[in-house]
Structure formats: structure tokens, C-alpha cells
């Protein structure tokens, strides 16, 4: 019984009858929270994540006086999974936020120069906040997709003459460079087989996982290996192939 | 004059007056409020003699002596095991209740049941729902070491089993799987291959979703028929 | 003579914003619901009864209700720092107290029913929308209750008593007065009452009368949401 999942994956079968490289139904709904500059709900099967973008003005870092900044945070709401508890972010929530933060940052999908208001004095800061509503596995991919969908949905707020933030959005979208937008696919390993998009029951049994952020041009922007089992170079190569195919499909859903 | 205000088998909502007068008696899921009896849970109203009861449509399993349940071993101790049966508190499976065979005092208990393994057991004792004793001795009670485990809402168990076990018999026959339904909503399915087990799981999900409908047996039998041909 | 009072969105003084309610919005929870009043959206989910950790908080005579309330960071105009605040802790507590009078947890000592309420979009009245969603989530989880608790914010704006105050009205005129009220409408009992502002005794009385009438209407919306989950499929056949 304890090896049920292992033997299932070994036979190239899934708990819910899917193929190894097959995602569950994915849906993206934008503009789900009106006070946010941009927002999205992403569902992958029964997994559900809500993301929102808020903009604020701040002083730039001295080493990049004309660059805006961004920050990703994640909260695993205790209602999403009986194992989550209220309080400060768990290590899982911190890892998830940081993996997604790096994917967005390193892809340079947000044109940071355009987020400069006054060089050396005032720049925009984008807060991308993620909340896990229901956990049925594969949170990183769902959260990463939600973050991207919310960013693409976001409009810049208006500023008054003194550059004070007004609670009103302009008709200008956040400066996104479409070709660079990364999507994330996490490839999981049980036994000798690799697969994507686990349900919670499969995820609990995984030996290793690797999250891969890939731009629409096919460049890899971020990677994070998880779990305590090692991967071979060949497996990493296979994982990148799986992730490429999966992110291509996700990109079609995102539009 | 006493009067029933809601027809039997109809949906009731907490606070809803279901009967008036002193001739009716409230039991599970109902309460007396002055002259009236009100529902206190979402469910279907039933009347047995003069006693009113609400059959819940959802809710956590609450342990009852005599229930056969399926649990997951959560801890192995010196003189027995802890079993998670889906209630707020874990149950105790004592050494003497674990097997028909004699287990020596110095035996390695993980050879009998290890953490993470599932066991079909029966509840023998409870006190204020906090201390629960179970036994794995008795017909059908044992370790479940093949197949898949799925979790259902315990209120759906009567529908999954069906009248006199009719639904479960139909499922077993169509799938060739061995199936055991714990009163706590944990279901064990074990068959020749995982596709058959998956068919049983999907059928049970269908029963769960449509459990409050009439003519469920026909729906299920058609579903099994359709999917057998595909498979 | 006072000029006729006009509401920003054209509602009558005793008219609530359009409401929507839905059960089962958090798949893995024992019970869950969404409640929407105008632009305010609350989701609530229930887990339990489950063992109270830490154990010293367990009670031998009854189970506990423990509520967590929070605004999502982007649900408000100025981003709210993620995580609990003094405000959210207090509101969690008053939501607990608003629901407990309708509940009986004496059958489940040592346990807790954990209730989570989150506001995904805020336009005032968030604790009231939260209570309306929470009552539905508890019903969905099969937790026994004497009746569904319903809540609305009444108040006084520019000298006029009105119901279901929105964000615009909350900041309107001198001494805007906000009065969140939760009730068990069948028995006419008030389970939550807070007040910020300035109001006379007579005005308060008429505001509470208005709250009572409105809570009855809200309870109908809640009941309809429960029926929709279980009855609609059969009737639509």
C-alpha cells in the first residue's frame, strides 16, 4: 500500500488516469479583485491560487537609480490544506515565493527602466502577492501562472502633480515585454519516471522535483531542485523537455 | 395541534421549523424551541414513529461503537498502535486486539502494522469521543496492503453501500475489485489493475456528487455500463 | 427644509447592495462558502472538529470555535501588508462571538472548529460579509446551529440612517457612523454590535430596526444558496 503510488508511476500510470506528461484542466480568470492593479485566479484541477498586483512608489536602490523594483510574497492560507497553519510564512511558502520572484526578475519580463519616475529619487515598486486557496498539488506551477496572469492584467495607477499615488488606475498597462514572459513547470520524479502536475496524493510520495521557468523564446530563466533524491544529467535534460512542452501548452491558455 | 411542517425526505436548513406541537420528539439534527421543533443541521428530514431526525448531507465522521472503519497507522508504540480514523482524535489499537495470532511482548510491532499502513478495524469503546479503542480481530478486519485508498464524506457512506449493499455489490461485480467502505468514509479498492480501481473511484465520486438524487442506482449502473465498453 | 438624501450609487436608504452566495468554494475544506455584497467579497472555510493544539487550550466541557479573519493584501486601495494585524485579530474574535450564540459545541469537548474568513475584494462591510459567508460554511460543514447568523452594517451618513454602507459612504459627511450588526433573525437576537461615530438614541433604534429587517432578507439569500447546492439539480431535470 505504501508503494502504491510508486508502482503506479512505474507502470507509467497516474492516480487519476492521466498520462505522465499531462496536466489537469487549467483555467485562468483575470480581474477578480477590483482594488488590485491586476489580479487573477488560476485553477489547476482542484488546486486554486489567487494573485494580485499592487503598485507603490519608493526610493530606488543606489546601485540602480533608474530601475523600478518588484517583490513576490506568498501565503499558504490555513484553509487550503489541513497541514497548513496560520502565522508567519512556512519554509514552503518562502521557497515558492522566491522561486517565482527569481523567474520574474531574471527573465526581465517587466521593463524596470519604464518603472522609473525620477532618476535616483522615485521609482515604482510592484508587489505581487499570492494566496493559496486550495491545495491539491503542484502549487508552484499554479502560483507562477497566477503571478504572470496578474502582472499581464495590471494597469499603472495615476500620480498627482507631486507624484503622490492616487487611488485610480490609468489606461496604461504595466510595461511587460511579451517575448520574455516566463512560465514555470515543475517536473516530479517517483522511482525512475518523470511526470508533471501531481495531485496532492502523488506529490506527497515524490522523490525529487525540479521547477523550471521558461520564456516564450525557449530560454530557461530559473531552476530549483527540490526533494532529497539526486537527479542525473540525463533526467534534467528530460525534465527540461517536459517543461518546454508543458509551458507551451500553458502559454496557449494564458493567451 | 401537532403538525409536520416539512415533508419527509425534504431538505431542511438550520433554524427551519419542521414541526409544531408536543407530539413530535426531536433527535439528531433537530431541537425543540418552545412549541416547535427546528432543524439544526443541513440535511434530509426523516420521521420514525414520533421521532424526527435530520440525515446530514455533509459532515465530519464521529466515532460510534460497533462501526467498522478504515484507519491509517500514525504511530507505533511499545504495546500497540495509534490509528488515524479521520476524527479529531486518534484511536488506540492495543497489542491484544491486533491479531488473532499471539504477538510476543518483545516482537517488532512494525512487522504487524507500520506507520502509513492502512487497517480495517472496528470501534470497541469511546469516551467523550476523545479516547477511542479499536480492534483488528474479527471477520473482514485486517491490514489492507494492496490497492488504493480514497476519502469520501462519511455522510455519503449509506449511499455508497446502497440498500442491503446493493450499490457496492454492483460496483464489485462491474469492476472485479475488492472494495471495503469504512463508516468513516475511507474506502479501500483493490483490483487486478489500476484502471479498474480508477473506474471504481470515479463511480464513487459520482455517487457522492449525486447522493441526494432519486434513481441513483440507475444512473450508476448506466455509468458503469458506458465505461466498461470504453475500457 | 432638508434636501432629499441621495446615495452615491442611487440606492434607497433601506436598500442593500446586490447579494450573491455560493457554497463549496474551497474544495478540500469540510465546509466553505462565498458571500458577495456589492463589491465586497468574502470567502469562508471550515476545518474540524479537530484536536486543539496546543493542548492547554482544550476545554473539557465544550468544543471551541476559532476564527481567523484577514484582508488579502490587494483587496484594498493601499496594499495591506500580508499576514495578521491587530485589526484582523480583533475582527476574528468578534466574528467568533457573533456565531457562537447560534452554535452548540458541547458534544465535542477538547476539539475546535476552525473557521477561516478572507476578504478578496473590499468595499466596506467586510466583517458582515465575512459572517454571512461563515454561517454558510458552518452549515455546509454540517456543524449544528440554531439558525443561520446574518449580518449587515447600518449607520448614519449626513444625518440619514441607511443600510449596507459602502466605502464611499463610510467616509462621507461629518461624523459618518458605522454600525456592524449580526443577528439571529428568527429569534431577533443581536450577536454582534459595534459602533463608530456619533448618533442619537432614537437614530440608533431606527438603525437597529433597519438592521433586523435587512438581516431577514440576507438570511433568505443564505438559505437559497444552501438549497441551490442540493435541490437545483433535481428540479432542473
XYZ file of C-alpha atoms in Angstrom:
723
model
C 0.000 0.000 0.000
C 2.772 2.440 0.857
C 4.317 1.690 -2.532
C 1.055 2.066 -4.432
C 1.976 5.411 -5.964
C 5.461 4.163 -6.806
C 4.178 1.115 -8.657
C 1.534 3.171 -10.436
C 4.076 5.711 -11.733
C 6.423 2.822 -12.532
C 3.730 1.459 -14.857
C 3.510 4.965 -16.372
C 0.060 5.421 -14.867
C -1.410 8.253 -12.830
C -3.659 8.241 -9.775
C -6.425 9.914 -11.773
C -5.805 8.159 -15.093
C -3.769 10.887 -16.851
C -0.578 10.369 -18.848
C 2.766 11.204 -17.240
C 3.151 14.424 -19.247
C -0.463 15.503 -18.991
C -1.768 18.471 -16.968
C -5.190 18.606 -15.352
C -7.687 21.230 -16.581
C -6.134 24.679 -16.260
C -8.191 27.858 -16.085
C -7.145 31.496 -15.741
C -9.610 34.219 -14.710
C -8.459 37.835 -14.696
C -9.719 40.905 -12.826
C -11.029 39.038 -9.801
C -10.258 41.773 -7.258
C -11.104 45.332 -8.301
C -8.901 47.227 -5.877
C -5.829 45.469 -7.218
C -3.892 46.939 -10.145
C -4.107 43.470 -11.679
C -5.377 40.122 -10.413
C -6.025 36.531 -11.431
C -7.362 33.240 -10.155
C -5.674 30.148 -11.543
C -7.152 26.694 -11.125
C -5.270 23.530 -11.973
C -7.707 20.732 -11.216
C -8.811 21.410 -7.631
C -5.719 23.483 -6.848
C -6.611 27.169 -6.677
C -4.391 30.239 -6.311
C -5.322 33.930 -6.307
C -2.739 36.563 -7.236
C -2.877 40.348 -7.033
C -0.549 43.153 -8.068
C -0.328 46.436 -6.140
C 1.946 49.308 -7.136
C 3.604 51.757 -4.768
C 6.300 54.399 -5.124
C 9.629 54.050 -3.381
C 13.220 55.288 -3.361
C 15.411 53.318 -5.821
C 18.426 51.276 -4.757
C 21.620 53.353 -5.042
C 23.196 50.877 -7.480
C 20.232 51.045 -9.879
C 18.881 54.601 -9.582
C 16.596 54.361 -12.618
C 15.194 50.858 -12.106
C 11.851 50.022 -10.518
C 11.665 47.054 -8.174
C 9.349 44.140 -7.541
C 8.616 41.709 -4.753
C 6.720 38.421 -4.662
C 5.156 37.136 -1.427
C 3.084 34.025 -0.849
C 0.742 32.960 1.902
C -0.430 29.363 2.245
C -3.861 30.057 3.734
C -4.619 27.535 6.500
C -7.970 26.758 4.880
C -6.201 25.419 1.788
C -4.799 22.270 3.375
C -5.240 20.772 6.865
C -1.450 20.670 7.221
C -1.077 24.452 6.778
C -1.189 26.585 9.896
C -1.769 30.295 10.471
C 1.139 32.516 11.397
C 4.433 33.502 9.794
C 5.138 32.080 6.331
C 6.298 28.463 6.282
C 9.540 27.490 4.553
C 7.454 26.074 1.687
C 5.714 29.440 1.205
C 9.056 31.262 1.289
C 10.598 28.873 -1.252
C 7.606 29.171 -3.575
C 7.648 32.976 -3.458
C 11.390 33.131 -4.033
C 11.340 30.707 -6.973
C 8.606 32.749 -8.636
C 10.305 36.045 -7.736
C 13.532 34.897 -9.419
C 11.681 33.677 -12.507
C 10.017 37.068 -12.999
C 13.093 39.107 -12.059
C 15.697 37.204 -14.082
C 13.540 36.953 -17.202
C 13.392 40.778 -17.183
C 9.791 40.494 -18.383
C 8.956 43.750 -16.576
C 10.744 46.705 -18.152
C 12.232 48.147 -14.969
C 13.558 51.292 -16.698
C 9.983 52.230 -17.524
C 9.158 51.989 -13.827
C 11.422 54.925 -13.074
C 9.591 58.137 -12.127
C 12.518 60.440 -11.178
C 16.004 59.035 -11.531
C 17.639 58.462 -8.168
C 14.605 59.721 -6.313
C 11.418 57.860 -7.028
C 10.580 54.595 -8.787
C 7.632 52.206 -8.927
C 7.581 49.074 -6.845
C 5.368 46.173 -7.866
C 4.067 43.911 -5.101
C 2.921 40.538 -6.405
C 1.050 38.752 -3.626
C -0.014 35.122 -3.922
C -2.558 33.323 -1.771
C -3.139 29.562 -1.898
C -6.904 28.994 -1.613
C -6.972 25.213 -2.087
C -4.071 22.789 -2.309
C -4.427 19.682 -4.433
C -0.799 19.571 -5.522
C 1.509 21.449 -7.904
C 1.322 24.778 -6.111
C 4.466 26.261 -7.676
C 3.161 25.977 -11.240
C -0.292 27.289 -10.305
C 1.140 30.199 -8.313
C 3.676 31.098 -11.010
C 0.952 31.139 -13.654
C -1.278 33.274 -11.400
C 1.557 35.749 -10.801
C 2.188 36.142 -14.529
C -1.534 36.403 -15.316
C -1.976 39.124 -12.676
C 1.061 41.080 -13.966
C -0.229 40.933 -17.532
C -3.629 42.126 -16.260
C -2.187 45.095 -14.357
C -2.619 48.803 -15.135
C -0.414 51.586 -13.779
C -2.002 53.781 -11.098
C -2.183 57.547 -11.617
C 0.072 60.001 -9.794
C -0.816 63.587 -8.896
C 1.431 66.600 -9.607
C 3.539 65.940 -6.502
C 3.952 62.306 -7.562
C 1.600 61.145 -4.834
C -0.238 57.909 -5.520
C -3.890 58.313 -6.499
C -6.385 55.521 -5.990
C -7.195 55.460 -9.639
C -5.733 53.434 -12.483
C -4.521 54.945 -15.736
C -5.189 53.289 -19.075
C -1.511 52.359 -19.278
C -0.591 48.722 -18.790
C 2.361 47.623 -16.727
C 5.423 47.576 -19.069
C 5.640 43.867 -19.913
C 7.997 42.519 -22.574
C 5.861 39.755 -24.015
C 8.651 37.632 -25.546
C 10.338 37.339 -22.191
C 7.350 36.222 -20.120
C 8.418 33.053 -18.285
C 6.093 30.224 -17.340
C 7.011 27.603 -14.815
C 6.615 23.860 -14.950
C 7.700 21.608 -12.123
C 8.766 18.111 -13.090
C 8.432 15.433 -10.421
C 10.210 12.129 -10.042
C 8.951 8.938 -8.452
C 11.052 5.799 -8.905
C 12.574 6.013 -12.366
C 9.859 8.058 -14.035
C 9.372 11.795 -14.501
C 5.933 13.382 -14.630
C 4.183 16.748 -14.319
C 1.280 18.268 -12.368
C 0.832 15.866 -9.444
C -2.326 15.704 -7.363
C -1.604 16.014 -3.651
C -1.569 12.241 -3.124
C 1.164 11.885 -5.780
C 3.100 14.921 -4.590
C 3.362 13.526 -1.067
C 5.200 10.476 -2.429
C 7.632 12.291 -4.718
C 11.347 11.557 -4.529
C 12.506 14.741 -6.226
C 11.203 17.702 -8.155
C 12.657 20.397 -10.349
C 10.911 23.677 -11.179
C 11.886 25.231 -14.488
C 10.922 28.727 -15.672
C 10.983 29.042 -19.477
C 10.385 32.149 -21.620
C 8.275 32.101 -24.774
C 11.521 32.173 -26.737
C 12.511 28.934 -25.027
C 15.176 30.339 -22.719
C 15.445 28.927 -19.232
C 15.155 31.709 -16.639
C 15.044 29.853 -13.368
C 15.511 26.410 -11.897
C 15.040 24.988 -8.456
C 15.576 21.396 -7.495
C 13.606 20.126 -4.523
C 13.378 16.853 -2.625
C 16.246 14.805 -1.252
C 16.867 12.417 -4.157
C 19.543 13.257 -6.701
C 18.855 13.655 -10.426
C 21.120 12.557 -13.272
C 22.108 14.966 -16.052
C 20.025 12.868 -18.408
C 16.987 13.253 -16.162
C 17.499 17.021 -16.009
C 17.597 17.093 -19.805
C 14.353 15.111 -19.974
C 12.789 17.395 -17.374
C 13.601 20.492 -19.449
C 11.970 18.852 -22.481
C 8.844 18.016 -20.461
C 8.734 21.550 -19.055
C 9.121 23.105 -22.510
C 6.140 21.215 -23.834
C 4.046 21.939 -20.748
C 4.825 25.679 -20.698
C 3.992 25.899 -24.420
C 0.558 24.479 -23.602
C 0.119 26.776 -20.578
C 1.038 29.770 -22.741
C -1.879 28.987 -25.042
C -4.252 29.038 -22.064
C -2.775 32.328 -20.838
C -3.013 33.948 -24.303
C -52.429 20.590 17.452
C -49.280 18.841 16.352
C -48.328 19.078 12.738
C -45.407 18.280 10.481
C -44.369 21.436 8.608
C -41.925 19.857 6.177
C -42.490 16.739 4.120
C -40.314 13.758 4.862
C -37.090 13.391 2.826
C -37.127 17.137 2.091
C -34.129 19.388 2.536
C -34.051 21.344 5.802
C -31.827 24.238 6.866
C -30.687 25.205 10.402
C -33.389 27.272 12.102
C -36.173 25.989 9.896
C -39.328 24.950 11.793
C -40.024 21.352 10.832
C -42.902 20.505 13.197
C -45.157 22.178 15.703
C -46.757 20.731 18.825
C -45.685 18.346 21.556
C -46.461 15.055 19.805
C -43.193 15.017 17.892
C -39.845 14.356 19.535
C -36.556 15.866 18.421
C -33.436 13.728 17.935
C -30.208 14.105 15.937
C -30.091 17.290 13.853
C -33.215 18.799 15.414
C -34.048 20.691 18.620
C -37.116 21.900 20.484
C -37.690 25.654 20.509
C -40.791 26.243 22.627
C -43.795 24.827 20.787
C -41.798 23.990 17.692
C -39.104 21.629 16.553
C -36.388 23.208 14.423
C -33.669 21.703 12.271
C -30.105 22.315 13.463
C -28.242 20.816 10.501
C -28.489 20.875 6.735
C -29.952 17.552 5.660
C -32.988 15.473 4.822
C -35.816 15.223 7.364
C -36.933 11.773 8.441
C -39.705 10.646 10.777
C -39.698 7.331 12.632
C -42.828 6.954 14.753
C -42.875 10.301 16.526
C -39.136 10.917 16.387
C -37.760 13.496 13.968
C -34.191 13.283 12.708
C -32.094 15.057 10.103
C -29.862 12.897 7.922
C -26.867 15.143 7.236
C -25.599 15.655 3.685
C -22.074 16.551 4.785
C -20.018 16.451 7.915
C -17.089 15.038 9.766
C -17.209 11.383 10.843
C -17.998 10.945 14.534
C -16.874 7.609 16.009
C -19.543 5.171 17.192
C -19.046 1.846 18.952
C -19.590 -1.020 16.524
C -18.602 0.938 13.396
C -16.163 -0.696 11.005
C -13.731 1.961 9.864
C -10.542 2.169 7.823
C -7.651 3.917 9.523
C -4.042 4.832 8.859
C -1.374 3.833 11.361
C 0.052 7.116 12.669
C 2.368 5.808 15.394
C 3.842 2.557 16.672
C 4.297 2.347 20.439
C 5.562 -0.197 22.973
C 2.277 -2.002 23.448
C 0.175 -1.057 20.450
C -0.549 1.370 17.674
C -2.203 4.741 17.091
C -4.691 4.792 14.244
C -5.950 7.893 12.449
C -9.596 7.244 11.622
C -10.430 10.740 10.349
C -11.805 12.031 13.641
C -10.248 14.789 15.755
C -8.505 12.193 17.944
C -6.560 9.077 17.018
C -7.744 5.629 18.101
C -5.690 3.055 20.055
C -5.108 -0.419 18.725
C -3.758 -2.499 21.604
C -1.414 -5.424 21.191
C -4.059 -7.953 22.255
C -6.532 -6.553 19.700
C -4.179 -6.501 16.724
C -4.206 -10.088 15.548
C -5.853 -13.461 16.116
C -2.320 -14.792 16.414
C -0.279 -14.358 19.567
C 2.125 -11.429 19.433
C 5.068 -11.882 21.816
C 5.890 -8.984 24.136
C 9.286 -8.339 22.593
C 8.115 -8.510 18.957
C 8.933 -5.734 16.499
C 5.466 -4.228 16.128
C 6.284 -2.669 12.761
C 6.205 -6.215 11.342
C 2.483 -6.240 12.027
C 1.483 -2.666 11.265
C 3.895 0.081 10.240
C 3.364 3.830 10.099
C 1.444 4.784 6.954
C -0.221 1.402 6.517
C -3.990 1.075 6.440
C -6.088 -1.208 8.599
C -9.749 -2.171 8.617
C -10.823 -2.147 12.252
C -13.871 -1.935 14.458
C -14.551 0.610 17.205
C -14.971 -1.143 20.559
C -15.036 1.745 23.027
C -15.211 5.548 23.102
C -15.276 8.070 25.929
C -16.443 11.626 25.191
C -15.097 10.994 21.679
C -11.559 11.562 22.920
C -10.380 8.068 23.774
C -11.241 5.507 21.147
C -10.328 1.820 21.158
C -10.374 -0.280 18.028
C -9.834 -3.962 17.313
C -8.473 -5.611 14.194
C -9.797 -9.023 15.281
C -12.986 -10.181 13.621
C -14.374 -11.129 10.244
C -13.029 -8.900 7.460
C -10.807 -6.875 9.790
C -7.157 -6.810 8.746
C -4.285 -4.910 7.259
C -5.030 -3.574 3.760
C -1.757 -3.900 1.883
C -2.696 -3.602 -1.780
C -4.885 -1.237 -3.777
C -5.879 2.384 -3.361
C -7.444 4.348 -0.538
C -9.855 7.197 -1.224
C -11.538 9.608 1.189
C -15.254 10.310 0.979
C -17.619 12.327 3.138
C -18.840 9.954 5.840
C -22.433 11.116 5.369
C -22.357 9.549 1.884
C -21.437 6.076 3.149
C -25.031 4.730 3.224
C -25.466 5.724 -0.441
C -22.141 4.204 -1.484
C -23.114 0.937 0.174
C -26.731 1.109 -1.020
C -29.802 -0.688 0.278
C -28.676 -4.037 1.688
C -25.328 -3.476 -0.013
C -26.867 -3.291 -3.500
C -24.709 -0.425 -4.752
C -21.442 -1.891 -3.548
C -22.329 -5.318 -4.987
C -22.965 -3.722 -8.347
C -19.601 -1.940 -8.181
C -17.764 -5.115 -7.217
C -19.378 -7.079 -9.990
C -18.694 -4.483 -12.693
C -15.076 -3.949 -11.706
C -13.911 -7.277 -10.286
C -12.386 -5.213 -7.469
C -12.428 -5.922 -3.771
C -14.000 -2.904 -2.066
C -14.407 -2.036 1.596
C -16.265 1.067 2.761
C -15.433 2.282 6.270
C -18.180 4.095 8.157
C -15.669 6.954 8.418
C -15.803 7.470 4.644
C -12.434 5.893 3.895
C -12.809 3.435 1.027
C -10.376 0.716 0.033
C -10.334 -0.509 -3.572
C -8.132 -3.331 -4.795
C -8.324 -4.967 -8.197
C -6.404 -6.655 -10.988
C -5.190 -3.376 -12.427
C -5.276 0.305 -11.580
C -7.689 1.158 -14.406
C -10.398 -0.927 -12.741
C -9.636 0.710 -9.404
C -9.847 4.121 -11.034
C -13.243 3.242 -12.530
C -14.498 2.349 -9.032
C -13.145 5.621 -7.633
C -14.785 7.654 -10.386
C -18.094 5.848 -9.843
C -17.927 6.534 -6.112
C -17.259 10.243 -6.816
C -20.379 10.215 -8.995
C -22.404 8.659 -6.161
C -21.061 11.293 -3.750
C -21.953 14.154 -6.029
C -25.456 12.951 -6.777
C -26.206 11.200 -3.490
C -29.335 13.262 -2.769
C -30.980 12.393 -6.089
C -33.635 9.770 -6.655
C -32.947 6.896 -9.043
C -29.230 6.916 -8.266
C -28.882 3.164 -8.840
C -29.920 3.532 -12.482
C -27.506 6.411 -13.017
C -24.658 4.369 -11.564
C -25.492 1.219 -13.476
C -25.582 3.180 -16.734
C -22.268 4.877 -15.902
C -20.630 1.513 -15.228
C -22.076 0.066 -18.426
C -20.846 3.012 -20.548
C -17.371 2.917 -19.087
C -16.984 -0.831 -19.250
C -17.383 -0.712 -23.021
C -14.868 2.079 -23.358
C -12.316 0.196 -21.278
C -36.133 72.024 4.899
C -33.512 69.339 4.481
C -32.775 68.384 0.933
C -33.702 64.863 -0.072
C -30.943 62.402 0.847
C -29.260 60.814 -2.131
C -26.922 57.827 -2.058
C -23.848 57.761 -4.196
C -24.919 54.636 -6.100
C -28.611 55.590 -6.260
C -29.827 53.049 -3.693
C -32.813 53.760 -1.439
C -31.912 54.328 2.221
C -33.190 50.856 3.165
C -31.834 49.109 0.089
C -28.904 46.718 0.334
C -26.342 46.148 -2.393
C -26.945 43.162 -4.699
C -26.003 39.946 -2.899
C -24.648 36.632 -4.099
C -23.875 33.496 -2.114
C -22.380 30.155 -3.067
C -21.416 27.015 -1.170
C -18.433 24.740 -1.714
C -15.844 27.251 -2.971
C -12.885 25.609 -1.192
C -12.844 22.010 -2.388
C -10.771 20.363 0.328
C -12.375 22.050 3.353
C -15.129 20.378 5.410
C -17.397 23.305 4.516
C -16.992 26.553 2.606
C -18.883 29.468 1.093
C -18.546 32.790 -0.714
C -20.695 35.812 0.119
C -20.740 38.945 -2.005
C -22.419 42.260 -1.163
C -21.888 44.802 -3.911
C -18.142 44.895 -4.439
C -17.236 43.273 -1.118
C -16.382 39.590 -1.493
C -15.739 37.227 1.438
C -14.797 33.571 1.343
C -15.038 31.343 4.412
C -13.902 27.785 5.022
C -14.292 25.400 7.970
C -11.908 22.703 9.156
C -12.844 20.436 12.022
C -13.905 19.500 14.586
C -10.247 18.666 15.190
C -7.921 18.295 18.124
C -6.992 21.578 19.754
C -3.267 22.259 19.641
C -1.735 23.408 21.985
C -3.441 21.019 24.402
C -3.700 23.511 27.286
C -6.263 25.419 25.235
C -8.578 22.389 25.098
C -11.811 22.602 27.070
C -13.322 19.561 28.722
C -16.884 20.907 28.633
C -17.202 22.034 25.032
C -15.503 22.478 21.707
C -14.038 25.808 20.609
C -14.732 27.991 17.619
C -11.557 29.682 16.397
C -11.808 32.273 13.661
C -9.035 33.727 11.522
C -10.029 36.832 9.559
C -7.835 38.717 7.108
C -7.904 41.001 4.109
C -5.902 39.820 1.113
C -3.114 42.367 0.575
C -4.550 43.606 -2.722
C -8.218 43.659 -1.674
C -7.931 47.271 -0.516
C -6.702 50.507 -2.124
C -3.462 50.819 -0.141
C -1.737 47.459 -0.165
C -2.141 45.779 3.204
C 0.963 44.076 4.497
C 0.320 40.318 4.207
C -0.238 38.496 7.492
C -2.213 39.108 10.681
C -2.642 42.561 12.238
C -4.266 43.899 15.406
C -7.337 44.799 13.373
C -7.656 41.331 11.843
C -7.209 39.638 15.239
C -9.978 41.715 16.787
C -12.350 41.115 13.908
C -11.623 37.368 14.062
C -12.699 37.445 17.693
C -15.901 39.419 17.111
C -16.836 37.046 14.276
C -16.412 34.112 16.695
C -18.665 35.847 19.209
C -21.220 36.655 16.524
C -21.550 32.993 15.534
C -21.207 31.176 18.879
C -24.678 32.053 20.257
C -26.198 30.070 17.380
C -23.917 27.071 17.944
C -23.726 24.196 20.377
C -20.323 22.545 20.554
C -20.909 20.718 23.851
C -20.894 17.324 22.122
C -17.297 17.819 21.010
C -15.124 18.653 24.031
C -11.334 19.030 23.508
C -11.885 19.896 19.839
C -12.052 23.073 17.820
C -13.964 24.097 14.754
C -11.501 26.279 12.834
C -13.053 28.952 10.679
C -11.104 30.960 8.097
C -12.537 34.150 6.627
C -10.718 36.062 3.888
C -11.752 39.191 2.045
C -10.714 39.040 -1.604
C -12.249 42.404 -2.567
C -13.137 45.111 -0.038
C -15.723 47.870 -0.309
C -16.717 48.226 3.395
C -18.868 45.802 5.366
C -16.168 43.138 5.202
C -16.784 41.646 8.662
C -20.519 41.404 7.909
C -19.937 39.720 4.545
C -17.444 37.500 6.390
C -20.070 36.472 8.956
C -22.628 35.737 6.227
C -20.107 33.541 4.406
C -19.008 31.924 7.685
C -22.554 30.950 8.719
C -22.946 29.241 5.338
C -19.580 27.497 5.592
C -20.511 26.141 9.038
C -23.854 24.895 7.701
C -22.039 23.335 4.744
C -19.666 21.566 7.140
C -22.626 20.042 8.995
C -21.954 21.946 12.235
C -25.180 22.121 14.302
C -26.690 25.597 14.603
C -29.957 27.015 15.925
C -30.167 29.186 12.832
C -28.047 30.963 10.240
C -26.490 34.155 11.573
C -26.849 37.122 9.203
C -25.035 40.444 9.337
C -25.120 43.915 7.801
C -23.615 47.327 8.533
C -26.203 50.032 9.130
C -25.314 53.600 10.005
C -25.861 57.293 9.730
C -24.474 59.386 6.912
C -25.243 63.121 6.605
C -27.937 62.758 9.253
C -29.687 59.928 7.429
C -29.994 56.357 8.709
C -29.078 53.933 5.919
C -28.327 50.241 5.454
C -25.327 48.399 3.983
C -22.804 51.225 3.993
C -20.185 51.113 1.251
C -16.667 52.563 1.287
C -17.747 55.874 -0.217
C -20.437 56.359 2.445
C -18.094 55.292 5.233
C -16.095 58.482 4.639
C -18.991 60.767 3.693
C -20.026 63.946 5.580
C -19.331 64.886 9.175
C -19.445 62.093 11.768
C -20.316 59.189 9.460
C -21.495 56.430 11.787
C -20.846 52.791 11.023
C -22.753 50.088 12.947
C -21.992 46.486 12.018
C -24.798 44.257 13.321
C -25.140 40.468 13.290
C -28.383 38.780 14.256
C -30.198 35.537 14.547
C -33.154 36.964 12.636
C -35.720 34.294 13.616
C -35.288 34.897 17.320
C -34.459 38.591 16.940
C -31.244 38.305 18.953
C -28.247 40.525 18.279
C -24.903 38.700 18.325
C -22.572 41.432 17.048
C -22.862 45.140 17.634
C -20.130 47.674 17.074
C -20.406 51.414 16.550
C -18.036 54.147 15.435
C -19.250 57.721 15.025
C -21.959 59.847 16.578
C -25.645 59.002 16.750
C -28.682 59.704 18.970
C -30.582 57.004 20.844
C -33.618 57.356 18.576
C -31.495 57.142 15.452
C -29.745 54.074 16.840
C -33.118 52.414 17.441
C -34.293 53.039 13.921
C -30.921 51.843 12.584
C -31.268 48.587 14.525
C -34.835 48.110 13.264
C -33.483 48.537 9.752
C -30.732 46.005 10.512
C -33.291 43.468 11.723
C -35.396 43.792 8.582
C -32.288 43.559 6.400
C -30.860 40.519 8.206
C -34.102 38.673 7.448
C -33.588 39.409 3.762
C -29.946 38.301 3.971
C -30.963 35.035 5.619
C -33.224 34.318 2.661
C -30.220 34.727 0.341
C -28.220 32.364 2.566
C -30.992 29.754 2.595
C -31.293 29.989 -1.155
C -27.562 29.282 -1.510
C -27.938 26.077 0.521
C -30.963 24.973 -1.499
C -29.120 25.757 -4.735
C -26.402 23.280 -3.825
C -28.743 20.393 -3.108
C -32.090 20.988 -4.763
C -31.454 22.681 -8.094
C -30.092 19.602 -9.811
C -33.263 17.661 -9.091
C -35.667 20.442 -10.035
C -33.902 21.246 -13.263
C -34.434 17.736 -14.518
